[in-house]
Structure formats: structure tokens, C-alpha cells
Short mmCIF file of C-alpha atoms and ligand atoms in Angstrom, two decimals:
data_model
loop_
_atom_site.label_atom_id
_atom_site.label_comp_id
_atom_site.label_asym_id
_atom_site.label_seq_id
_atom_site.Cartn_x
_atom_site.Cartn_y
_atom_site.Cartn_z
CA MET M 1 -19.68 -21.13 13.04
CA SER M 2 -19.15 -21.08 9.33
CA VAL M 3 -15.53 -20.25 8.26
CA ASP M 4 -16.78 -17.30 6.29
CA VAL M 5 -18.55 -15.50 8.92
CA LEU M 6 -17.44 -12.15 10.16
CA PRO M 7 -15.89 -11.81 13.53
CA ALA M 8 -18.62 -10.84 15.88
CA ALA M 9 -16.98 -7.47 16.83
CA ALA M 10 -16.47 -6.31 13.39
CA PRO M 11 -18.18 -2.84 12.60
CA THR M 12 -20.19 -2.39 9.41
CA ARG M 13 -21.35 1.12 10.01
CA MET M 14 -19.39 4.30 9.23
CA LEU M 15 -17.37 6.10 12.09
CA ILE M 16 -18.14 9.71 12.17
CA GLY M 17 -17.26 12.00 15.23
CA GLY M 18 -16.99 8.92 17.56
CA THR M 19 -20.27 7.45 16.70
CA TRP M 20 -21.17 4.55 14.42
CA VAL M 21 -23.71 5.96 11.62
CA ASP M 22 -25.46 4.66 8.63
CA GLY M 23 -25.18 5.85 5.14
CA ALA M 24 -27.64 7.36 2.94
CA ALA M 25 -28.00 3.88 1.28
CA ALA M 26 -26.42 0.49 1.60
CA LEU M 27 -23.77 -1.32 -0.39
CA ASN M 28 -22.77 -5.00 -0.20
CA VAL M 29 -19.09 -6.33 0.61
CA ILE M 30 -18.50 -9.49 -1.44
CA ASN M 31 -16.34 -12.67 -0.17
CA PRO M 32 -14.39 -13.20 -3.40
CA ALA M 33 -13.66 -16.82 -2.57
CA ASN M 34 -17.11 -17.65 -2.95
CA LEU M 35 -19.04 -14.75 -4.23
CA SER M 36 -21.39 -14.56 -1.34
CA VAL M 37 -22.44 -11.30 0.55
CA LEU M 38 -20.47 -10.70 3.64
CA ALA M 39 -22.12 -7.75 4.88
CA GLU M 40 -24.11 -4.75 4.12
CA ILE M 41 -22.52 -1.36 4.83
CA GLY M 42 -23.10 2.32 4.82
CA ASP M 43 -22.95 4.11 1.38
CA ALA M 44 -21.94 7.65 2.04
CA ASP M 45 -23.09 10.55 -0.08
CA VAL M 46 -21.44 13.86 -0.38
CA SER M 47 -23.32 15.20 2.68
CA VAL M 48 -22.26 12.28 4.80
CA ALA M 49 -18.87 12.57 3.80
CA LEU M 50 -18.76 16.39 4.48
CA SER M 51 -20.24 15.39 7.94
CA ALA M 52 -17.06 13.46 8.36
CA VAL M 53 -14.81 16.51 7.56
CA THR M 54 -16.67 18.62 10.02
CA ALA M 55 -16.05 16.20 12.73
CA ALA M 56 -12.47 15.96 11.82
CA HIS M 57 -12.11 19.84 11.73
CA ASP M 58 -13.78 20.10 15.19
CA ALA M 59 -11.46 17.49 16.68
CA PHE M 60 -8.40 19.13 15.19
CA THR M 61 -8.52 22.06 17.58
CA THR M 62 -7.58 19.99 20.61
CA TRP M 63 -5.77 16.94 18.85
CA SER M 64 -3.24 19.34 17.33
CA VAL M 65 -2.18 20.80 20.54
CA THR M 66 -2.42 17.63 22.47
CA PRO M 67 1.05 16.92 23.88
CA ALA M 68 2.84 14.33 21.53
CA ARG M 69 3.42 11.98 24.35
CA GLN M 70 -0.46 11.63 24.82
CA ARG M 71 -0.97 11.12 21.03
CA ALA M 72 1.99 8.56 20.98
CA GLU M 73 0.26 6.82 23.87
CA VAL M 74 -2.97 6.36 21.79
CA LEU M 75 -1.07 4.88 18.97
CA ARG M 76 0.95 2.71 21.27
CA ARG M 77 -2.23 1.31 22.67
CA ALA M 78 -3.71 0.67 18.98
CA TYR M 79 -0.54 -1.03 18.23
CA GLU M 80 -1.16 -3.47 21.30
CA ILE M 81 -4.68 -4.18 20.67
CA MET M 82 -3.90 -4.76 16.88
CA SER M 83 -1.02 -7.26 17.71
CA ALA M 84 -3.30 -8.80 20.25
CA GLU M 85 -6.04 -9.13 17.96
CA ALA M 86 -4.14 -9.80 14.68
CA GLU M 87 -6.16 -12.93 13.96
CA VAL M 88 -9.51 -10.88 13.82
CA CYS M 89 -7.85 -8.49 11.66
CA ALA M 90 -6.40 -11.25 9.43
CA ARG M 91 -9.91 -12.88 9.25
CA LEU M 92 -11.40 -9.59 7.84
CA ILE M 93 -8.59 -9.17 5.54
CA VAL M 94 -8.95 -12.74 4.20
CA LEU M 95 -12.85 -12.66 3.97
CA GLU M 96 -13.14 -9.36 2.02
CA ASN M 97 -9.89 -9.45 0.10
CA GLY M 98 -9.51 -13.06 -0.53
CA LYS M 99 -5.72 -13.25 -0.03
CA ALA M 100 -4.07 -16.42 1.72
CA TRP M 101 -4.25 -16.70 5.60
CA ARG M 102 -0.36 -16.36 5.93
CA ASP M 103 -0.41 -13.24 3.80
CA ALA M 104 -3.22 -11.65 5.73
CA LEU M 105 -1.74 -12.51 9.23
CA GLY M 106 1.67 -10.99 7.91
CA GLU M 107 -0.31 -7.87 6.76
CA ALA M 108 -1.97 -7.57 10.09
CA THR M 109 1.32 -7.69 11.87
CA TYR M 110 3.12 -5.28 9.46
CA ALA M 111 -0.05 -2.74 9.80
CA ALA M 112 0.22 -2.76 13.53
CA GLU M 113 3.86 -2.01 13.36
CA PHE M 114 2.99 1.35 11.72
CA PHE M 115 1.30 2.27 14.86
CA ARG M 116 4.31 1.21 17.10
CA TRP M 117 6.69 3.21 14.66
CA PHE M 118 4.76 6.29 14.67
CA SER M 119 3.98 6.12 18.49
CA GLU M 120 7.74 6.35 18.74
CA GLU M 121 8.06 9.12 16.05
CA ALA M 122 5.24 11.35 17.52
CA ALA M 123 7.74 12.58 20.33
CA ARG M 124 10.78 13.10 17.97
CA VAL M 125 9.78 15.90 15.76
CA ALA M 126 12.63 18.18 16.00
CA GLY M 127 12.51 21.92 15.04
CA GLY M 128 15.70 23.84 14.36
CA PHE M 129 17.61 26.76 15.59
CA ARG M 130 20.59 28.44 14.05
CA TYR M 131 22.19 31.73 13.04
CA SER M 132 21.65 32.99 9.50
CA PRO M 133 25.10 33.11 7.59
CA ALA M 134 25.33 37.04 8.06
CA ARG M 135 24.34 36.58 11.76
CA ASP M 136 21.81 39.24 11.51
CA LYS M 137 19.00 36.92 12.71
CA THR M 138 18.31 33.50 14.09
CA ILE M 139 16.51 31.09 12.02
CA ILE M 140 14.01 28.93 14.18
CA THR M 141 12.00 26.42 12.47
CA ASP M 142 8.89 24.66 13.88
CA HIS M 143 6.86 21.71 12.30
CA ARG M 144 2.97 22.02 12.97
CA PRO M 145 0.19 19.63 12.17
CA ILE M 146 -0.95 20.56 8.77
CA GLY M 147 -4.86 20.14 9.36
CA VAL M 148 -7.35 17.70 8.44
CA ALA M 149 -6.15 15.05 6.32
CA TYR M 150 -8.05 13.00 3.62
CA LEU M 151 -6.88 9.56 3.22
CA ILE M 152 -7.93 7.12 0.32
CA THR M 153 -6.59 3.60 0.52
CA PRO M 154 -6.54 0.72 -2.20
CA TRP M 155 -8.03 -2.82 -1.66
CA ASN M 156 -4.81 -4.99 -1.83
CA PHE M 157 -3.61 -3.97 1.69
CA PRO M 158 -6.68 -2.98 3.54
CA ALA M 159 -5.19 -3.00 6.92
CA ALA M 160 -1.55 -1.78 6.15
CA MET M 161 -2.35 1.17 3.90
CA ALA M 162 -4.61 2.54 6.36
CA THR M 163 -2.28 2.32 9.34
CA ARG M 164 0.57 3.63 7.13
CA LYS M 165 -1.40 6.87 6.63
CA LEU M 166 -3.30 7.07 9.95
CA GLY M 167 -0.10 6.39 12.17
CA PRO M 168 1.74 9.58 10.92
CA ALA M 169 -1.17 11.62 10.62
CA LEU M 170 -2.26 11.14 14.12
CA ALA M 171 1.46 11.28 15.48
CA ALA M 172 1.86 14.65 13.86
CA GLY M 173 -1.20 16.06 15.37
CA CYS M 174 -3.58 15.75 12.33
CA THR M 175 -7.21 14.43 12.28
CA ALA M 176 -8.28 12.14 9.45
CA VAL M 177 -11.10 11.14 7.12
CA LEU M 178 -10.20 7.59 5.75
CA LYS M 179 -11.89 6.28 2.60
CA PRO M 180 -10.98 2.74 1.91
CA ALA M 181 -11.68 0.99 -1.25
CA ALA M 182 -15.20 -0.17 -1.82
CA GLU M 183 -14.12 -3.82 -2.01
CA THR M 184 -12.48 -4.03 1.32
CA PRO M 185 -13.92 -1.38 3.79
CA LEU M 186 -14.39 -3.80 6.71
CA THR M 187 -10.82 -3.92 7.64
CA ALA M 188 -10.71 -0.08 7.59
CA LEU M 189 -13.79 0.23 9.66
CA TRP M 190 -12.17 -2.26 12.21
CA VAL M 191 -8.92 -0.05 12.48
CA GLY M 192 -11.27 2.82 13.13
CA ASP M 193 -12.71 0.92 15.98
CA VAL M 194 -9.12 -0.14 17.19
CA LEU M 195 -7.96 3.55 17.44
CA GLN M 196 -11.30 4.45 19.42
CA ARG M 197 -10.54 1.86 21.76
CA ALA M 198 -7.11 3.07 22.15
CA GLY M 199 -8.45 6.33 23.27
CA ALA M 200 -8.50 8.52 20.07
CA PRO M 201 -10.75 11.34 20.85
CA ALA M 202 -14.22 11.32 18.85
CA GLY M 203 -13.53 12.89 15.45
CA VAL M 204 -9.83 12.47 15.34
CA VAL M 205 -10.16 9.32 13.20
CA ASN M 206 -13.52 9.24 10.89
CA VAL M 207 -14.07 6.27 8.58
CA ILE M 208 -16.50 6.69 5.36
CA THR M 209 -17.40 4.04 2.97
CA THR M 210 -19.09 4.85 -0.30
CA SER M 211 -19.76 3.59 -3.78
CA THR M 212 -19.32 6.97 -5.44
CA SER M 213 -15.71 7.78 -4.39
CA GLY M 214 -15.30 9.95 -7.29
CA ASP M 215 -17.93 12.45 -6.24
CA VAL M 216 -17.38 12.18 -2.63
CA SER M 217 -13.65 12.67 -2.91
CA ARG M 218 -14.19 15.72 -5.12
CA ALA M 219 -16.54 17.42 -2.69
CA ILE M 220 -14.08 16.69 0.26
CA LEU M 221 -11.07 17.92 -1.75
CA ALA M 222 -12.80 21.15 -2.84
CA ASP M 223 -13.83 21.76 1.16
CA PRO M 224 -11.28 24.39 2.59
CA ARG M 225 -11.35 22.77 6.01
CA VAL M 226 -9.15 19.87 4.35
CA ALA M 227 -5.49 20.49 4.46
CA THR M 228 -3.91 17.42 2.69
CA LEU M 229 -4.32 14.25 0.60
CA SER M 230 -2.55 11.11 1.04
CA PHE M 231 -3.51 8.57 -1.52
CA THR M 232 -2.54 4.93 -2.35
CA GLY M 233 -3.78 3.47 -5.41
CA SER M 234 -3.30 3.51 -9.27
CA THR M 235 -1.53 6.15 -11.20
CA GLU M 236 -4.56 6.53 -13.42
CA VAL M 237 -6.69 7.78 -10.17
CA GLY M 238 -3.61 9.47 -8.72
CA ARG M 239 -3.56 11.73 -12.01
CA ILE M 240 -7.22 12.54 -11.52
CA LEU M 241 -6.95 13.44 -7.87
CA LEU M 242 -3.88 15.47 -8.45
CA ARG M 243 -5.88 17.67 -11.01
CA GLN M 244 -8.45 18.18 -8.27
CA THR M 245 -5.79 19.09 -5.61
CA ALA M 246 -4.06 21.45 -7.85
CA GLU M 247 -7.15 23.56 -7.82
CA ARG M 248 -6.49 24.28 -4.00
CA VAL M 249 -2.86 23.85 -4.11
CA LEU M 250 -3.45 21.12 -1.82
CA PRO M 251 -0.12 19.00 -0.51
CA SER M 252 -0.61 15.57 -1.82
CA SER M 253 1.32 12.29 -1.08
CA MET M 254 0.60 9.73 -3.74
CA GLU M 255 1.71 6.03 -3.61
CA LEU M 256 0.87 4.84 -7.06
CA GLY M 257 1.44 1.93 -9.18
CA GLY M 258 4.54 -0.15 -10.09
CA ASN M 259 6.19 -2.02 -12.73
CA ALA M 260 9.06 -3.88 -10.72
CA PRO M 261 11.95 -5.45 -12.61
CA PHE M 262 13.44 -8.54 -11.04
CA ILE M 263 17.01 -8.74 -12.29
CA VAL M 264 19.17 -11.90 -11.83
CA LEU M 265 22.69 -11.20 -12.70
CA ALA M 266 25.42 -13.41 -14.08
CA GLY M 267 26.91 -15.41 -10.82
CA ALA M 268 23.74 -14.88 -8.62
CA ASP M 269 22.57 -17.81 -6.31
CA VAL M 270 19.89 -19.22 -8.47
CA ASP M 271 17.95 -20.95 -5.44
CA LYS M 272 18.15 -17.77 -3.25
CA ALA M 273 16.79 -15.97 -6.37
CA VAL M 274 14.01 -18.21 -6.89
CA ALA M 275 13.02 -17.96 -3.12
CA GLY M 276 13.06 -14.44 -3.36
CA ALA M 277 10.93 -14.41 -6.54
CA MET M 278 8.35 -16.55 -4.76
CA ILE M 279 7.96 -13.81 -2.06
CA ALA M 280 8.47 -10.83 -4.50
CA LYS M 281 5.84 -12.35 -7.01
CA MET M 282 3.57 -14.44 -5.11
CA ARG M 283 2.83 -12.61 -1.87
CA ASN M 284 -0.66 -11.57 -1.95
CA GLY M 285 -1.20 -13.40 -5.12
CA GLY M 286 0.92 -10.85 -6.94
CA ALA M 287 -1.51 -7.99 -6.04
CA ALA M 288 1.08 -5.59 -4.63
CA CYS M 289 2.48 -2.46 -6.05
CA THR M 290 5.80 -3.89 -4.96
CA ALA M 291 5.30 -7.31 -6.88
CA ALA M 292 7.93 -8.33 -9.24
CA ASN M 293 6.23 -7.64 -12.45
CA ARG M 294 8.95 -8.56 -15.10
CA PHE M 295 11.98 -11.09 -14.75
CA TYR M 296 15.26 -10.31 -16.40
CA LEU M 297 17.36 -13.36 -16.36
CA HIS M 298 21.10 -13.54 -17.39
CA GLU M 299 21.39 -16.08 -20.17
CA SER M 300 23.86 -18.37 -18.15
CA LEU M 301 21.07 -19.10 -15.44
CA ALA M 302 17.80 -18.35 -17.32
CA ASP M 303 16.60 -22.10 -17.81
CA ARG M 304 17.83 -23.10 -14.27
CA PHE M 305 15.95 -20.28 -12.96
CA ALA M 306 12.47 -21.05 -14.88
CA LEU M 307 12.61 -24.75 -14.08
CA ALA M 308 13.01 -24.05 -10.16
CA PHE M 309 10.62 -21.22 -10.18
CA GLU M 310 8.14 -23.46 -11.94
CA SER M 311 8.82 -26.33 -9.59
CA ALA M 312 8.36 -24.12 -6.60
CA LEU M 313 5.08 -22.58 -8.04
CA ARG M 314 3.97 -26.28 -8.62
CA GLY M 315 4.09 -26.80 -4.77
CA LEU M 316 1.64 -24.28 -4.04
CA ARG M 317 -1.92 -24.98 -2.85
CA ILE M 318 -4.75 -22.73 -4.13
CA GLY M 319 -7.76 -22.49 -2.34
CA PRO M 320 -9.95 -20.06 -0.03
CA GLY M 321 -7.62 -18.18 2.14
CA ILE M 322 -9.43 -18.89 5.33
CA GLU M 323 -8.26 -22.34 5.07
CA GLN M 324 -4.94 -21.95 6.51
CA GLY M 325 -3.19 -24.47 4.54
CA ASN M 326 -3.60 -22.73 1.19
CA ASP M 327 -0.70 -20.55 -0.14
CA LEU M 328 -2.72 -18.83 -2.66
CA GLY M 329 -6.17 -17.44 -2.18
CA ALA M 330 -8.82 -15.66 -4.36
CA MET M 331 -8.20 -12.28 -6.20
CA VAL M 332 -10.19 -9.51 -4.70
CA SER M 333 -13.07 -9.63 -7.40
CA VAL M 334 -13.98 -11.62 -10.43
CA ARG M 335 -13.33 -8.29 -12.21
CA GLU M 336 -9.67 -8.03 -11.14
CA ARG M 337 -9.18 -11.79 -11.98
CA ASP M 338 -10.58 -11.08 -15.53
CA LYS M 339 -8.10 -7.96 -15.81
CA VAL M 340 -5.50 -10.36 -15.62
CA LEU M 341 -6.98 -13.13 -17.72
CA THR M 342 -7.36 -10.38 -20.57
CA LEU M 343 -3.45 -9.45 -20.25
CA LEU M 344 -2.62 -13.23 -20.76
CA ALA M 345 -4.96 -13.50 -23.88
CA ALA M 346 -2.92 -10.27 -25.14
CA ALA M 347 0.22 -12.09 -24.42
CA GLY M 348 -0.90 -15.15 -26.16
CA ALA M 349 -1.98 -13.10 -29.15
CA GLU M 350 1.58 -11.57 -29.26
CA GLY M 351 2.83 -15.14 -29.45
CA ALA M 352 3.88 -16.16 -25.84
CA ALA M 353 2.98 -19.61 -24.67
CA ILE M 354 0.35 -19.35 -22.10
CA GLU M 355 -0.08 -22.42 -19.73
CA PRO M 356 -1.27 -22.35 -16.12
CA ILE M 357 0.94 -23.93 -13.56
CA LEU M 358 -1.66 -25.31 -11.51
CA ASP M 359 -5.37 -25.97 -11.76
CA ALA M 360 -7.37 -23.13 -10.09
CA PRO M 361 -10.84 -23.71 -8.34
CA GLN M 362 -13.76 -22.80 -10.80
CA THR M 363 -15.94 -21.18 -8.11
CA GLY M 364 -14.85 -17.59 -6.69
CA ALA M 365 -12.16 -15.18 -8.32
CA PHE M 366 -9.31 -17.70 -8.40
CA ILE M 367 -6.74 -17.75 -10.77
CA ALA M 368 -3.79 -20.23 -11.43
CA PRO M 369 -0.15 -19.10 -11.37
CA TYR M 370 1.61 -18.61 -14.90
CA VAL M 371 5.21 -18.58 -15.77
CA VAL M 372 5.50 -17.13 -19.37
CA ARG M 373 8.84 -17.95 -20.97
CA ASP M 374 10.91 -16.19 -23.51
CA VAL M 375 8.90 -12.84 -23.30
CA ALA M 376 10.31 -10.17 -25.59
CA HIS M 377 10.95 -6.70 -23.57
CA GLY M 378 8.52 -4.19 -24.66
CA SER M 379 5.52 -6.68 -24.98
CA THR M 380 2.32 -6.28 -23.09
CA LEU M 381 3.32 -8.25 -19.88
CA THR M 382 6.29 -6.03 -19.60
CA ARG M 383 4.46 -2.94 -20.08
CA THR M 384 1.49 -3.39 -17.74
CA GLU M 385 1.15 -3.69 -13.95
CA ILE M 386 -0.04 -7.29 -14.03
CA PHE M 387 -1.30 -7.25 -10.26
CA GLY M 388 -1.74 -11.15 -10.21
CA PRO M 389 0.33 -14.39 -10.39
CA VAL M 390 1.75 -13.98 -13.64
CA ALA M 391 5.54 -13.93 -14.24
CA PRO M 392 7.10 -13.11 -17.58
CA LEU M 393 10.70 -14.08 -18.08
CA VAL M 394 12.99 -12.16 -20.41
CA THR M 395 16.56 -13.27 -21.10
CA PHE M 396 19.68 -10.87 -21.39
CA GLY M 397 23.19 -11.19 -22.12
CA ASP M 398 24.79 -8.01 -21.00
CA GLU M 399 24.26 -6.20 -17.57
CA ASP M 400 23.74 -2.68 -19.32
CA GLU M 401 21.11 -4.17 -21.32
CA ALA M 402 19.34 -5.49 -18.33
CA ILE M 403 19.41 -2.01 -16.59
CA ALA M 404 18.30 -0.30 -19.55
CA MET M 405 15.26 -2.66 -19.98
CA ALA M 406 14.44 -2.50 -16.41
CA ASN M 407 14.50 1.30 -16.31
CA ASP M 408 12.36 1.36 -19.68
CA THR M 409 8.99 2.24 -17.86
CA GLU M 410 7.24 5.30 -16.44
CA TYR M 411 7.04 3.62 -13.27
CA GLY M 412 9.61 3.69 -10.61
CA LEU M 413 8.43 2.03 -7.29
CA ILE M 414 10.90 -0.83 -6.70
CA SER M 415 13.37 -2.94 -8.36
CA TYR M 416 14.91 -6.33 -7.27
CA VAL M 417 18.39 -7.13 -7.97
CA TYR M 418 20.10 -10.72 -7.36
CA ALA M 419 23.77 -10.52 -7.71
CA ALA M 420 26.87 -12.73 -6.75
CA ASP M 421 27.69 -10.22 -3.95
CA ALA M 422 26.13 -7.28 -2.22
CA GLY M 423 28.73 -4.81 -3.79
CA THR M 424 27.68 -5.79 -7.24
CA GLY M 425 24.01 -5.60 -6.25
CA VAL M 426 24.63 -2.02 -4.74
CA ARG M 427 26.51 -0.96 -7.73
CA VAL M 428 23.62 -2.04 -9.98
CA ALA M 429 21.01 -0.57 -7.34
CA ARG M 430 22.47 2.87 -7.69
CA ARG M 431 21.73 2.89 -11.51
CA MET M 432 17.93 1.66 -11.07
CA GLU M 433 15.28 4.51 -11.48
CA SER M 434 13.25 3.34 -8.62
CA GLY M 435 12.66 4.84 -5.14
CA MET M 436 13.57 1.46 -3.57
CA VAL M 437 15.84 -1.55 -4.44
CA ALA M 438 15.72 -4.93 -2.89
CA ILE M 439 19.13 -6.51 -3.14
CA ASN M 440 19.47 -10.33 -2.81
CA ARG M 441 15.90 -10.00 -0.90
CA GLY M 442 12.27 -10.63 -2.07
CA LEU M 443 10.77 -8.27 0.56
CA ILE M 444 12.09 -5.06 1.96
CA ALA M 445 8.91 -2.93 3.06
CA ASP M 446 9.41 -1.96 6.52
CA PRO M 447 7.56 0.70 8.76
CA ALA M 448 11.16 2.24 9.66
CA ALA M 449 12.01 2.40 6.08
CA PRO M 450 11.10 5.37 3.65
CA PHE M 451 8.44 3.69 1.14
CA GLY M 452 7.78 5.49 -1.99
CA GLY M 453 8.33 5.83 -5.85
CA MET M 454 10.31 7.81 -8.45
CA LYS M 455 8.62 8.78 -11.66
CA GLU M 456 4.92 8.18 -12.22
CA SER M 457 4.94 5.70 -9.10
CA GLY M 458 4.52 8.60 -6.86
CA LEU M 459 5.23 11.70 -4.83
CA GLY M 460 6.43 11.75 -0.94
CA ARG M 461 7.49 8.83 1.15
CA GLU M 462 5.49 6.69 3.67
CA GLY M 463 7.12 5.11 6.91
CA GLY M 464 10.60 6.00 8.17
CA PHE M 465 11.49 9.20 9.35
CA ALA M 466 10.00 11.00 6.50
CA GLY M 467 6.47 9.76 6.76
CA ILE M 468 5.40 12.07 9.69
CA HIS M 469 6.68 15.05 7.63
CA GLU M 470 3.92 14.38 4.92
CA PHE M 471 1.38 15.65 7.81
CA LEU M 472 3.60 18.71 9.02
CA GLU M 473 3.86 22.04 7.75
CA THR M 474 7.13 23.71 8.13
CA GLN M 475 7.14 27.24 9.65
CA TYR M 476 10.14 29.51 10.03
CA PHE M 477 10.49 32.42 12.53
CA GLY M 478 13.05 34.92 11.74
CA VAL M 479 14.13 36.43 15.04
CA ASP M 480 16.11 39.37 16.10
CA LEU M 481 17.53 37.87 19.31
P1 NAP F 1 -7.51 2.40 -7.54
O1 NAP F 1 -8.59 1.85 -8.50
O2 NAP F 1 -6.67 3.67 -7.91
O3 NAP F 1 -8.31 2.63 -6.31
C1 NAP F 1 -7.71 3.34 -5.00
C2 NAP F 1 -8.63 4.07 -4.23
O4 NAP F 1 -9.09 5.30 -4.90
C3 NAP F 1 -9.89 3.31 -3.95
O5 NAP F 1 -10.17 3.68 -2.55
C4 NAP F 1 -10.93 4.00 -4.76
O6 NAP F 1 -12.34 3.75 -4.35
C5 NAP F 1 -10.36 5.21 -4.85
N1 NAP F 1 -10.85 6.00 -6.28
C6 NAP F 1 -11.15 5.38 -7.49
N2 NAP F 1 -11.41 6.18 -8.36
C7 NAP F 1 -11.35 7.39 -7.69
C8 NAP F 1 -11.78 8.68 -8.10
N3 NAP F 1 -12.11 9.02 -9.14
N4 NAP F 1 -11.67 9.77 -7.12
C9 NAP F 1 -11.34 9.41 -5.76
N5 NAP F 1 -10.95 8.20 -5.33
C10 NAP F 1 -11.04 7.14 -6.29
O7 NAP F 1 -6.56 1.21 -7.12
P2 NAP F 1 -6.84 -0.08 -6.69
O8 NAP F 1 -7.38 -1.07 -7.78
O9 NAP F 1 -7.72 -0.21 -5.40
O10 NAP F 1 -5.45 -0.67 -6.27
C11 NAP F 1 -4.51 -1.03 -6.85
C12 NAP F 1 -3.52 -0.03 -7.37
O11 NAP F 1 -3.02 0.74 -6.20
C13 NAP F 1 -2.24 -0.53 -8.13
O12 NAP F 1 -1.99 0.30 -9.30
C14 NAP F 1 -1.24 -0.63 -7.18
O13 NAP F 1 0.02 -0.53 -7.59
C15 NAP F 1 -1.36 0.61 -6.32
N6 NAP F 1 -0.86 0.51 -4.95
C16 NAP F 1 0.36 1.26 -4.79
C17 NAP F 1 0.80 1.25 -3.51
C18 NAP F 1 2.18 1.99 -3.12
O14 NAP F 1 2.47 2.28 -2.18
N7 NAP F 1 2.75 2.71 -4.22
C19 NAP F 1 0.39 0.24 -2.48
C20 NAP F 1 -0.77 -0.51 -2.80
C21 NAP F 1 -1.21 -0.38 -3.98
P3 NAP F 1 -13.32 2.81 -4.88
O15 NAP F 1 -12.86 1.38 -4.30
O16 NAP F 1 -14.40 3.19 -4.27
O17 NAP F 1 -13.15 2.94 -6.40
#
């Protein structure tokens, strides 16, 4: 079998109402490592998309009152299937997204964990009972599933972004229509299949694929049977969707873009900071909303950090992600690769020295890593979400100055702080305007932790104890007992 052949069991048709259906037309999924066509999949138009809403709406009647324990067991089985078939999942991710095998396998495991976490959360939703302060009534609060959830996911984590939404939605008793990114639909279709095999009743999970996400999403969000939107993607598209959800005053959870600062304070362990930077910058080839986007280095260690970081990057192997010895795979598409090259050209025009650390393969959507030294805060690379393996380095002298530069952005998803000790790290973390702060670590995402951003990086939290509440409506009963 050729290495870039899809796993035999990978579905390519859409999942609607428990059956696999074709679209009105077809669209191609491309392997970014060699630009070959991996598969032809269905292309939903508005009427196909609305049939998925109908299926989800019909299934809600039963699923919303299915005992939480039973819903939990479906998710638990889905976790077990995904864990047992993690290599199938990783293969799909690599083939359509391009990332390195190790990153894909890590994502497959992380994705499965959302099903485990929310299988545990399903049975833990607690209402409330208390007396009003005047003791004239009792206050009973209940949480009920909100209804049909529309879920939109990006291409950079095709498995984990799907399970991070499907897990809590199904645990809460909601039914779902999932629309993955056009570049990476195959992993999402496979996740739909996993849930079917785990026992999700027909219509509880529907997965549609389309080349016209704008038209399809507008129609879905205008449909009164749809009760909530959960979106992960760019801030730009998030804003478009928020305008549409405003029309129906629809609850919207938004996991949007980032521009993460990575601060290395005086006295920090440089080797540890470089090891963290290799993860925070290079995981997924830099195509992560949590990717370290700009590095602020104290002047006492900036040169040491730059040398050690460049040396670590020089040790990476670039090549097709399906070959397991490669550390850095392809970007998702030539278009995304070219966006990063355009940013580098802009930085060059601003006076930065742009030299690749390694040679990248010429075929496919590959890009070499770059370290750009002596970057000025406020320049293009520090203002833009790079989404590729480019690390701009800025030097600072004073901690307050570093914090001010780090917070000088409309984004607020995550910050990284390396400090001599955890106490200093936490003190600085409290001043960061971001929903998450990694202290002396390069990776903190965890299904048990609340993931989400401040400022224009989003609304709401996924994972943790908060995640399920994005899919629950609170109802209050004032009772004369
Ligand atoms: P994107 O262009 O915003 O697309 C995300 C999703 O929205 C895709 O499914 C896309 O479908 C769909 N979409 C695009 N235009 C739409 C429209 N007008 N109406 C409805 N849906 C629309 O983002 P991306 O390039 O896939 O992903 C990268 C971005 O996601 C980055 O900004 C990154 O920071 C962010 N992200 C955030 C998080 C987080 O948790 N905060 C996690 C991962 C990624 P099509 O593919 O069909 O266009």
C-alpha cells in the first residue's frame, strides 16, 4: 500500500440522520505534502445542510431526555474506539493536514481525551437549591440541554477541535451538526463514524462538508431549530458569524485567533525556555492558535536564547509527515504557506534579516523554520498571527516594558512566561491579558482545563468544568414550598 493512501475504513460521504449521503456536488481533498488528490467528498448545498438540521432536531427529542449515564457511556465507548484506533486517526490528520506524524498522533490522543473527560462530566451537571435571602421562596436552578448545536471547526486540529465540541454537546444532551474546514473534512467524518460505532443514535451527530461554508452557515444560523453556535477559527470569520447570530440572539461560543507572547525573564533557565519554545512555536509547524507568535527576551539572555533556539531548530527534519522520522511536515495548503512567505517578505521590507534555518522540500506546501532576530515591537511579525514556523525575537530591558509589549495586541488567548521561579511566573502571569498563561511550560492545553481567550480571541471556554455549560441553558424555578 502506498504511504499516502487513505485508511480503508475512512468515510468520504456526509453523515446525516445516521446514514452516509452524497452531496449535491463533489469537492476534492488535497494532500499538502505532494498536492495529490486524496479523496472526493460530498459538497453540501443549503438544502443538504438543512436536512442535517432536521435530523439533529428530530434526534433531540429523545437524546435530550436520555439518561446522562447512557450518554456518558456512548462517549466513553467513543474514547475507547478513538484510543484503540489512534493511528488511523493520526494517518487521516497527516494526509489531509500535512503535520508531522508525532504531532498528529499527539492530536489523536488529545482528541480522544475530550470524549473521556465529557463522558465523566455528563453525569456531574449539578442544579441548585437554596432559600431566597428573604426566605419567601426557594430558588431551584436546573440546567437543560440547549438544543441543536451548530459546530464549525478549523483545519489546524481537525480531530481535537471536533471532539472538544462534540464531547460537551453530546454530554449535555444536545444534538449536533458539525461542519469541518473544507481542507480537512476526512478526520471529522471519521470522528462521526466513531460516534456512530459507539452507539450514538441516528441524527445525534451529523457531519456535513461543503465548499460554500458562508452560504450554508448563514442558512443554518437563520433556522429557528438551531439553538447555539460553537465556532473555532479566525477572529475575522468569528466576527462575521457573530453578526449573523446577533439576528437571532443566538448563544455563541467563539474560540478565535491568537498572538501569543513568549516572555523569558531575567534569571530564567535558558535551556528550559528553549525546550519550551520548540514546543510552543514548532508543534503543528506553528499552525496553532496557541503558538508562540513573538518572543520577548531579557537582554541578559537574548543572545544565548537565540543561539540555542537556532541550534535546536537546525536539528529538525522537514519532510512528509507520514514518514515518522520527520519533525516538521507540510503546511495545510500552498495558500497558507504563501501567506507566511508574504509576511516574511513584509518583515524583510521593514529591515529584518530573513534567512531560513533549514532547506524545505520544493514539492508540496513545505516551509522552513525562520528565526528573525532584532525585531522591533510593533512591526508586522509582532502584530500578525503568523501561523507558521517563524519566530520573531524582541529584546527588552525591563519587566514592565515586556508586559506592556506582550499585552499590546487585540488578541488575548495565551501567553508564555519563563521565570527563575514559579512565584515570579505567577506574579507576571496575573498581569497578562490572556485567558491562559503557561508558566515555565511550552504546552498547557488539557481537556480538564478551561480553554479560551480574552479580548478578541473569543467568548466562552471549552473543556474543563465550564465546557459543558456552553451547551446548557439555566432555568430557575421560584417555588413556594
Ligand atoms: P477560518 O478561515 O476562520 O475557518 C474556520 C472555519 O470557519 C472553517 O470551517 C471554515 O470553512 C469556516 N468559515 C470560513 N468562512 C466562513 C463564513 N463566512 N461563514 C461560516 N463559516 C466560515 O480559520 P482557519 O484558517 O481554518 O483556522 C485558523 C484560525 O483558527 C486561526 O486564526 C487560529 O488562531 C484559529 N484557531 C483558534 C483556536 C482556539 O481555540 N482559539 C483553535 C484553533 C484555531 P471553510 O474551510 O469551508 O472555509
